[in-house]
Tab-separated table of C-alpha atoms in Angstrom:
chain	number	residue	atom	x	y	z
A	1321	UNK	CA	-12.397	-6.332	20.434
A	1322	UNK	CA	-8.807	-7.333	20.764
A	1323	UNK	CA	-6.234	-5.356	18.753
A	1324	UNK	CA	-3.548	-6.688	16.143
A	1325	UNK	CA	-0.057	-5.774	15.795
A	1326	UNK	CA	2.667	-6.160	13.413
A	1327	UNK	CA	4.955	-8.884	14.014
A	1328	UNK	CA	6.928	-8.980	10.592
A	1329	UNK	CA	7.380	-7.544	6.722
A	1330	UNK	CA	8.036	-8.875	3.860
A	1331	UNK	CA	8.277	-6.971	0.484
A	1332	UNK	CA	9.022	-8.312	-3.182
A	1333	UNK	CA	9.756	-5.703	-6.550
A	1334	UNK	CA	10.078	-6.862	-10.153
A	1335	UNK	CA	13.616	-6.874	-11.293
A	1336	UNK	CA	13.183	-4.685	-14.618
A	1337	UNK	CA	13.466	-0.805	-13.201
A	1338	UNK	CA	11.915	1.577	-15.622
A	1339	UNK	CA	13.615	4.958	-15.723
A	1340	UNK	CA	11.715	8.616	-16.429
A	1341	UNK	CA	14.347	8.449	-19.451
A	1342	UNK	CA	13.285	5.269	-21.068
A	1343	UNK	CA	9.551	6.872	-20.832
A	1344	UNK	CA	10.415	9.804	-22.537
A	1345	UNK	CA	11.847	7.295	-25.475
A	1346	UNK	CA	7.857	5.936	-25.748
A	1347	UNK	CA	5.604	9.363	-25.042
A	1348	UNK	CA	6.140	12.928	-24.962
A	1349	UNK	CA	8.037	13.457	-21.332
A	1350	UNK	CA	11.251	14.051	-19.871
A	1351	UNK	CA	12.901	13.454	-16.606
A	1352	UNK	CA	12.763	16.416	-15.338
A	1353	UNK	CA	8.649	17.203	-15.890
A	1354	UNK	CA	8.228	13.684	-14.174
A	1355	UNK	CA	10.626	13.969	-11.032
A	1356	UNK	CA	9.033	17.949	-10.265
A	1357	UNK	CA	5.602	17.058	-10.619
A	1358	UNK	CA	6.013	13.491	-9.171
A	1359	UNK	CA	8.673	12.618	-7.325
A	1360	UNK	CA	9.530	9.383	-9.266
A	1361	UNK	CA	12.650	8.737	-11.133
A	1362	UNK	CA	11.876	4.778	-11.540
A	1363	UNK	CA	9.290	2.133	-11.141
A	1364	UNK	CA	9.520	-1.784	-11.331
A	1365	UNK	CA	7.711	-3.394	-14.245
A	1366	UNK	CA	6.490	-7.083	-14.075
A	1367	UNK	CA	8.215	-9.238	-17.571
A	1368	UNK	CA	8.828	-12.808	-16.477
A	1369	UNK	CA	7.458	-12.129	-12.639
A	1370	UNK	CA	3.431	-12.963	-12.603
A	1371	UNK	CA	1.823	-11.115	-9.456
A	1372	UNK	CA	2.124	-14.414	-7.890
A	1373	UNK	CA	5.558	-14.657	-7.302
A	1374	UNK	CA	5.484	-11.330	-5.837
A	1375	UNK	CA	2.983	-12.123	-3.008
A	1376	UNK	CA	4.877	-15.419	-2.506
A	1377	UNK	CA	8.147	-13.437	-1.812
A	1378	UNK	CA	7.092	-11.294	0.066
A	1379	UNK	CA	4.667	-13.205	1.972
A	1380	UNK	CA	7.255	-15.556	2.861
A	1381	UNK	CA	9.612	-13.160	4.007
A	1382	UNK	CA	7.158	-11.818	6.230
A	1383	UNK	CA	7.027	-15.003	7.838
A	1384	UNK	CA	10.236	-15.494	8.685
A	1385	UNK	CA	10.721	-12.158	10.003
A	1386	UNK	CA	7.689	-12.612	12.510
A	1387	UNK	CA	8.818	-16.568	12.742
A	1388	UNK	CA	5.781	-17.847	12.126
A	1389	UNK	CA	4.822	-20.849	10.570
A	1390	UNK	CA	2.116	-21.122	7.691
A	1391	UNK	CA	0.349	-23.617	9.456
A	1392	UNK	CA	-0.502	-20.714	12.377
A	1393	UNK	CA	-2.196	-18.654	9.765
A	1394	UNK	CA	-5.706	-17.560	10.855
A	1395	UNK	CA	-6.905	-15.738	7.420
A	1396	UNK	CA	-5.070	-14.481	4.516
A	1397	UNK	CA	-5.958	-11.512	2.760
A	1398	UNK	CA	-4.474	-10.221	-0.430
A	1399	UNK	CA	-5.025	-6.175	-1.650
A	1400	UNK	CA	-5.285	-5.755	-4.830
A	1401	UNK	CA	-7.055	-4.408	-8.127
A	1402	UNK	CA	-4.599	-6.911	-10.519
A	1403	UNK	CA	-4.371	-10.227	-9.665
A	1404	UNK	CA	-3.232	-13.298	-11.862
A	1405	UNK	CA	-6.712	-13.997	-12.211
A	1406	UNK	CA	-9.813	-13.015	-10.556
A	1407	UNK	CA	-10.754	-16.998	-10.120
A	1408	UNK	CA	-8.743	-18.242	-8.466
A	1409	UNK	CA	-8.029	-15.286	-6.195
A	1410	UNK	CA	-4.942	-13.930	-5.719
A	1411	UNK	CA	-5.029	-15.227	-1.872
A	1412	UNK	CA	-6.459	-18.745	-2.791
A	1413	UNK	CA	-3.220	-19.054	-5.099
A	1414	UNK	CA	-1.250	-17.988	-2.087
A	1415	UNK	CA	-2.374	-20.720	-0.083
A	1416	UNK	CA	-1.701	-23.668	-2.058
A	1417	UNK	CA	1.648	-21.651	-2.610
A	1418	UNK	CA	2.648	-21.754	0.697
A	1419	UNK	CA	0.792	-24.433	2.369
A	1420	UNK	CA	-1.578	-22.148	4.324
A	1421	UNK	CA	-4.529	-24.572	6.538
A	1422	UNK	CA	-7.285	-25.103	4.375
A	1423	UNK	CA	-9.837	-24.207	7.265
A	1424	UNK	CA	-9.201	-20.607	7.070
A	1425	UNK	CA	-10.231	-17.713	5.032
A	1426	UNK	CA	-8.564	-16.265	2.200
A	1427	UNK	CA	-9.662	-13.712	-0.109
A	1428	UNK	CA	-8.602	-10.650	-2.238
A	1429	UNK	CA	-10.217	-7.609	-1.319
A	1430	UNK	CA	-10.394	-4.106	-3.838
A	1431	UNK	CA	-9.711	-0.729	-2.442
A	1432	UNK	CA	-7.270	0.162	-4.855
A	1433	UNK	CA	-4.496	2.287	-2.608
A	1434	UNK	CA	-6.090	1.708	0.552
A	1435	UNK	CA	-6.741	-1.478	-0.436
A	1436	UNK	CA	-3.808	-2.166	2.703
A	1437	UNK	CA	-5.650	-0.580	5.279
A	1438	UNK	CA	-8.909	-1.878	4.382
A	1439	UNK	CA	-7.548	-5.271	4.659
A	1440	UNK	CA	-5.175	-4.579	7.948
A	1441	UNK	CA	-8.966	-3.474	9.406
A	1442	UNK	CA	-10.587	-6.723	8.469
A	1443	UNK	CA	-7.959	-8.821	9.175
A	1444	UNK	CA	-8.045	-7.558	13.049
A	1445	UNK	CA	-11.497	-8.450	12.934
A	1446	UNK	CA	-11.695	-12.102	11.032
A	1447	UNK	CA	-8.624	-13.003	13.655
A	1448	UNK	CA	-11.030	-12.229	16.670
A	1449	UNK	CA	-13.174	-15.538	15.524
A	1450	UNK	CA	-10.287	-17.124	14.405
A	1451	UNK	CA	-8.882	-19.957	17.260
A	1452	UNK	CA	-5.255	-18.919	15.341
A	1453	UNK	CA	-3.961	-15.420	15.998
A	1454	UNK	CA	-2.070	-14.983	12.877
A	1455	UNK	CA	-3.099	-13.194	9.866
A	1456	UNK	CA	-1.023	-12.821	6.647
A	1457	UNK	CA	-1.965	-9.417	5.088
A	1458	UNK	CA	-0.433	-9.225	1.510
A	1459	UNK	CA	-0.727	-5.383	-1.163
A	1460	UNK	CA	0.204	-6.386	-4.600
A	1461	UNK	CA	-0.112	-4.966	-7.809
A	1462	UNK	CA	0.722	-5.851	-11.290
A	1463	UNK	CA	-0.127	-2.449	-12.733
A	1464	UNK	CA	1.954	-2.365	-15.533
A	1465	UNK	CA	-0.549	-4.301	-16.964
A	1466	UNK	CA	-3.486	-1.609	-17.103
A	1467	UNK	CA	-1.315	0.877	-18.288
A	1468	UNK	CA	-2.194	2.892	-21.269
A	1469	UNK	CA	0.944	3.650	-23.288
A	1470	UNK	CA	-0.503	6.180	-25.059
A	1471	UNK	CA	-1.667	8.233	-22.069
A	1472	UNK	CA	1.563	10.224	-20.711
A	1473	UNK	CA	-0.647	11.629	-17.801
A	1474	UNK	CA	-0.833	7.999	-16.210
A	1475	UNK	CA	1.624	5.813	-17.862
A	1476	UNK	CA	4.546	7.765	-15.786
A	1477	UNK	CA	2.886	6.865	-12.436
A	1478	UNK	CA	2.604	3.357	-11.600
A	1479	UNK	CA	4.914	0.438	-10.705
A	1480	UNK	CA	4.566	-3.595	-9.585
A	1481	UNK	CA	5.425	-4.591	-6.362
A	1482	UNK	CA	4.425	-7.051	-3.419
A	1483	UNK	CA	4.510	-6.199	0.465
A	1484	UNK	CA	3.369	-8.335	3.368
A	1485	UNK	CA	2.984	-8.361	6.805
A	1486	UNK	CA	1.886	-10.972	9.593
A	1487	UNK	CA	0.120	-9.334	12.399
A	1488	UNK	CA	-0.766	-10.665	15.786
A	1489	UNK	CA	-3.911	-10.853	17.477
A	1490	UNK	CA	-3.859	-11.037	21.607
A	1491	UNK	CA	-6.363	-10.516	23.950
A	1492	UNK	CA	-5.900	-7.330	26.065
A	1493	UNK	CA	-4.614	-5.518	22.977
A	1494	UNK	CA	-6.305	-2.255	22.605
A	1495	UNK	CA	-8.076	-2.413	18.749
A	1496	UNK	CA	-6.016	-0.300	16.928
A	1497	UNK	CA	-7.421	3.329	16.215
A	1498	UNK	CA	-8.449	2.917	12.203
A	1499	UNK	CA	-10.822	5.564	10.357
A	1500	UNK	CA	-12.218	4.371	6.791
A	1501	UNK	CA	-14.401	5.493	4.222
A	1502	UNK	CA	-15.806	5.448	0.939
A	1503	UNK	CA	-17.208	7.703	-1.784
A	1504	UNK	CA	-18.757	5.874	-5.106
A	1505	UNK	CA	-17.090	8.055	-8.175
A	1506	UNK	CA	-15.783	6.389	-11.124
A	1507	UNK	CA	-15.315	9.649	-12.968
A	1508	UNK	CA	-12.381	10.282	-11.485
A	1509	UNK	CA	-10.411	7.120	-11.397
A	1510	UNK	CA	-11.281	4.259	-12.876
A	1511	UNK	CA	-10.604	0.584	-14.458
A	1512	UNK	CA	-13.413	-0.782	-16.743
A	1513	UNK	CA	-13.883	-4.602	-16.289
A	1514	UNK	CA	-15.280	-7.461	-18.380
A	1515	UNK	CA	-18.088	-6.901	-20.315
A	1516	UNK	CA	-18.613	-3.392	-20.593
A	1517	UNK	CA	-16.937	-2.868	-23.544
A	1518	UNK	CA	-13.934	-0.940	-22.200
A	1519	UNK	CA	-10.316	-1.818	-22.397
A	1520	UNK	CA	-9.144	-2.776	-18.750
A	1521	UNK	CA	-6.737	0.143	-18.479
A	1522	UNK	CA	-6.336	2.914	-15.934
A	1523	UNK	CA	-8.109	6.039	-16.329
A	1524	UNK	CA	-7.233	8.909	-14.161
A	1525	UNK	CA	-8.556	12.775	-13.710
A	1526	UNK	CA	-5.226	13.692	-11.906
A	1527	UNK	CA	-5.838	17.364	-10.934
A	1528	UNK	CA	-9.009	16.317	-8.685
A	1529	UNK	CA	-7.596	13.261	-7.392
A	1530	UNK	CA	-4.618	15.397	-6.427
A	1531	UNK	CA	-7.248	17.603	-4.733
A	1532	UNK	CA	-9.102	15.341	-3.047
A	1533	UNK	CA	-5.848	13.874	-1.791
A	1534	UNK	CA	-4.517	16.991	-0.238
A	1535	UNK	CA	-8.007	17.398	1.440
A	1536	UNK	CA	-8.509	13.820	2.687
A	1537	UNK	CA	-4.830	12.861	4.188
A	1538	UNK	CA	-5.249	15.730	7.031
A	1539	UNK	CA	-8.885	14.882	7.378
A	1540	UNK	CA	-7.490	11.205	8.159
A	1541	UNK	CA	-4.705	12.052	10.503
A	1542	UNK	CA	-7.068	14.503	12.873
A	1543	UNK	CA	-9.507	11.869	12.796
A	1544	UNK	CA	-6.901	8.614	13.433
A	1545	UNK	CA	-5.172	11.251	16.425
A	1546	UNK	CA	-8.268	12.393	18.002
A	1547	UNK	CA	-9.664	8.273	18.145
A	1548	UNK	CA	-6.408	7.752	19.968
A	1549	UNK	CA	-6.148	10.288	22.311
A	1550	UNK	CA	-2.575	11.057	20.727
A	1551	UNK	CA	-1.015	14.164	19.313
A	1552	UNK	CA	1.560	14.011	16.333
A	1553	UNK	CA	4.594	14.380	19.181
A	1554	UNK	CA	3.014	10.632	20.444
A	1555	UNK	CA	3.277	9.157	17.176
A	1556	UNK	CA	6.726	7.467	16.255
A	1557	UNK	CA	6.538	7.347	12.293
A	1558	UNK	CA	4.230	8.325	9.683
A	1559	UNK	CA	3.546	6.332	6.578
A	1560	UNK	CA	1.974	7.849	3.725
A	1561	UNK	CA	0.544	6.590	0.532
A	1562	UNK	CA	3.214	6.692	-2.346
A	1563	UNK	CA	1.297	8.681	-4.739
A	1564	UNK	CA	2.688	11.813	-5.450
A	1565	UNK	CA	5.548	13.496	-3.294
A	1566	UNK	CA	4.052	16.704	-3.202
A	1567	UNK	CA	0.859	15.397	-1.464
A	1568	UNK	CA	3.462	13.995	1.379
A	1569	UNK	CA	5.853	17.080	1.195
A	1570	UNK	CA	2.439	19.461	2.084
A	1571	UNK	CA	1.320	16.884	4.840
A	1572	UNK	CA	4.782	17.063	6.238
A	1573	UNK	CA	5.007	21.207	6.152
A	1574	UNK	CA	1.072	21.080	7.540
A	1575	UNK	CA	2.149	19.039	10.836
A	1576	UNK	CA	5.699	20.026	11.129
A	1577	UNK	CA	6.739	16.144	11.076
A	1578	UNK	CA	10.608	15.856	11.227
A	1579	UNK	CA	12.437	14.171	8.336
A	1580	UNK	CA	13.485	11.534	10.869
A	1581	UNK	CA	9.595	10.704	11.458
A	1582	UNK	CA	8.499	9.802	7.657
A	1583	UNK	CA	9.566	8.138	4.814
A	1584	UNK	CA	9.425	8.327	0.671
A	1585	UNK	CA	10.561	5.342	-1.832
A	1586	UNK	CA	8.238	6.545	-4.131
A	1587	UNK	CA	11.393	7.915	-6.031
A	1588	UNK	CA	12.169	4.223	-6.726
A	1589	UNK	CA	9.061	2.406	-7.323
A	1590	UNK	CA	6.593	4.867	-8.355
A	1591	UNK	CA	2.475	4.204	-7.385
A	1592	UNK	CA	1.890	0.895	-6.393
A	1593	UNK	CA	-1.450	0.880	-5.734
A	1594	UNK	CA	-2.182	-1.262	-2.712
A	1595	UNK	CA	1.912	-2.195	-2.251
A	1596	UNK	CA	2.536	1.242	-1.633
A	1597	UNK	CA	2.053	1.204	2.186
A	1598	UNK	CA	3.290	-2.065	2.916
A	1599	UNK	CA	6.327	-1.654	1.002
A	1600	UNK	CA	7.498	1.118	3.325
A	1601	UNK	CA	6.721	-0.563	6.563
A	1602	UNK	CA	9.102	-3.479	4.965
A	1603	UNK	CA	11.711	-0.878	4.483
A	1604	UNK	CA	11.639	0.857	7.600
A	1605	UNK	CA	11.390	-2.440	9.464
A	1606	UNK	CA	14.787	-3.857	7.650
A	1607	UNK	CA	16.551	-0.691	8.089
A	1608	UNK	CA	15.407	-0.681	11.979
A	1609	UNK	CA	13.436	2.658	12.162
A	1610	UNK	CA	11.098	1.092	13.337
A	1611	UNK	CA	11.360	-1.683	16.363
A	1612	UNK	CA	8.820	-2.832	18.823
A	1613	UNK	CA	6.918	-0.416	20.343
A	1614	UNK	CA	6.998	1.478	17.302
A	1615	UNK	CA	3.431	3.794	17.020
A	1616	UNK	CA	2.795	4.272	13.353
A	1617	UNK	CA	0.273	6.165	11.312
A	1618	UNK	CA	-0.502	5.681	7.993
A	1619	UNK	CA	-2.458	7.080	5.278
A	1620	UNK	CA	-3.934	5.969	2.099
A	1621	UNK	CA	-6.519	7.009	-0.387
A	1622	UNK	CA	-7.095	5.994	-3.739
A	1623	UNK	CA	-10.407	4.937	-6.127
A	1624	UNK	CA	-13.167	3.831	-5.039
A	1625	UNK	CA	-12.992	6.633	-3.914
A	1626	UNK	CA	-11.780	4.765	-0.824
A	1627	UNK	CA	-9.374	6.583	2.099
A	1628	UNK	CA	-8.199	5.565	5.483
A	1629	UNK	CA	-6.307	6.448	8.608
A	1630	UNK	CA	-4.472	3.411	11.479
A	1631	UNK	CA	-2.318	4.323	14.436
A	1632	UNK	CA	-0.446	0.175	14.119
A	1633	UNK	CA	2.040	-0.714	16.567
A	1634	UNK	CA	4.895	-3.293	15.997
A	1635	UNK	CA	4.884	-6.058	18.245
């Protein structure tokens, strides 16, 4: 199978910020409980933005930064666990947005925070049938709108945000190193949908997703390394889920990764779900730390319980 590799990112926040202070006005919280336990100071909530407009910005962004026309779009895929509406699909809307071909596929796909990954893997695939060698992968979430208010365990973590890439698909590309997996739990995170008599909101055991995070990012780097024949000297950046800062601080002190080789905005926008991931690459792209070339690993987990590992290269 031929491999895919990034050709350009696009990324797209609300403009409302929502400070730790102006949660502490609404539950029982301060500032400083948030930032030590979290690592977030703000997050971007949705008010006149619809989860639309985020993909669209972003997605079209990461078109021009690859320069590539919609019309060389293979498949479009769109993570995410809040779109506008669940018919249409987010990625349908997207299309008719931007004037994808109508002989393609497009589709949202659910994997909550690795939603990215998930859909970075399938993408690589879908573009090996495809006669055009483009593929628009878009993480979006409009969480703001599952939060419970009255919940100060989860209303402090999440934030709305759009990021997008457009990879490239060429023959005599290596397939790029990608572990995945799955464990059916909805015990420990978990949104309720229509019809079973639950309000659609987020609920959230946070010490044993915290543990199961700290156990499953290391488990997904020694995997993604050892499928690519690289150690963590070979590997030029490392992008980690935006969950909780603490899960990347003890990856960081496990592998001895220099500040220069990782990156946290998770201080600005909180958990974004499925635009966690792709909202760093956009920033490290646009700040140039990373160029072509560039060998990057990245992490995600998240419910499901879903979790993945991919050694991507910028083209």
């Amino acid at each position: 199978m031929n491999g895919i590799k990034i050709r350009g990112t696009g990324r797209c926040v609300p403009e409302k910020a929502v400070t730790n202070d102006d949660l502490a006005r609404i539950v029982d919280t301060n500032d400083e409980w948030i930032t030590t336990r979290t690592g977030i100071r703000t997050r971007r909530h949705c008010t006149v933005e619809t989860h639309t407009d985020l993909c669209v910005k972003a997605a079209r962004d990461a078109l021009e930064r690859a320069g590539v026309r919609p019309d060389e779009i293979g498949a479009c895929i769109v993570a995410t666990v809040s779109p506008d509406t669940l018919v249409p699909s987010a990625a349908c809307r997207l299309q008719a947005a931007l004037g994808l071909p109508k002989d393609i596929l497009c589709f949202d796909l659910n994997a909550a925070c690795t939603g990215f990954l998930f859909a970075l893997h399938t993408m690589e695939c879908l573009l090996n049938s495809s006669p055009r060698k483009y593929g628009l992968v878009v993480g979006a979430e409009a969480l703001s709108r599952l939060i419970d208010w009255e919940d100060r365990s989860t209303c402090i973590l999440f934030g709305d945000g759009a990021g997008a890439a457009v990879v490239e698909c060429r023959e005599g590309w290596p397939a790029a190193p990608a572990v995945l997996g799955c464990r059916g739990d909805d015990a420990l995170l978990r949104v309720a949908g229509p019809g079973t008599g639950e309000p659609p909101l987020i609920r959230m055991d946070g010490t044993k997703v915290f543990k199961f995070a700290v156990e499953t990012v290391p488990q997904c780097m020694d995997q993604v390394l050892q499928k690519a024949g690289l150690t963590v000297d070979d590997v030029d950046f490392f992008v980690f889920h935006q969950a909780n800062a603490r899960i990347i601080d003890l990856a960081v002190r496990k592998y001895r990764i220099p500040p220069e080789k990782y990156y946290k905005n998770i201080a600005d926008y909180g958990n974004t779900s499925a635009a966690s991931i792709p909202l760093v690459l956009s920033e490290l792209q646009e700040q140039g730390k990373v160029a072509p070339g560039s060998r990057v690993l990245v992490v995600g987990f998240g419910g499901g319980l879903t979790w993945g590992g991919m050694l991507i290269e910028f083209a």
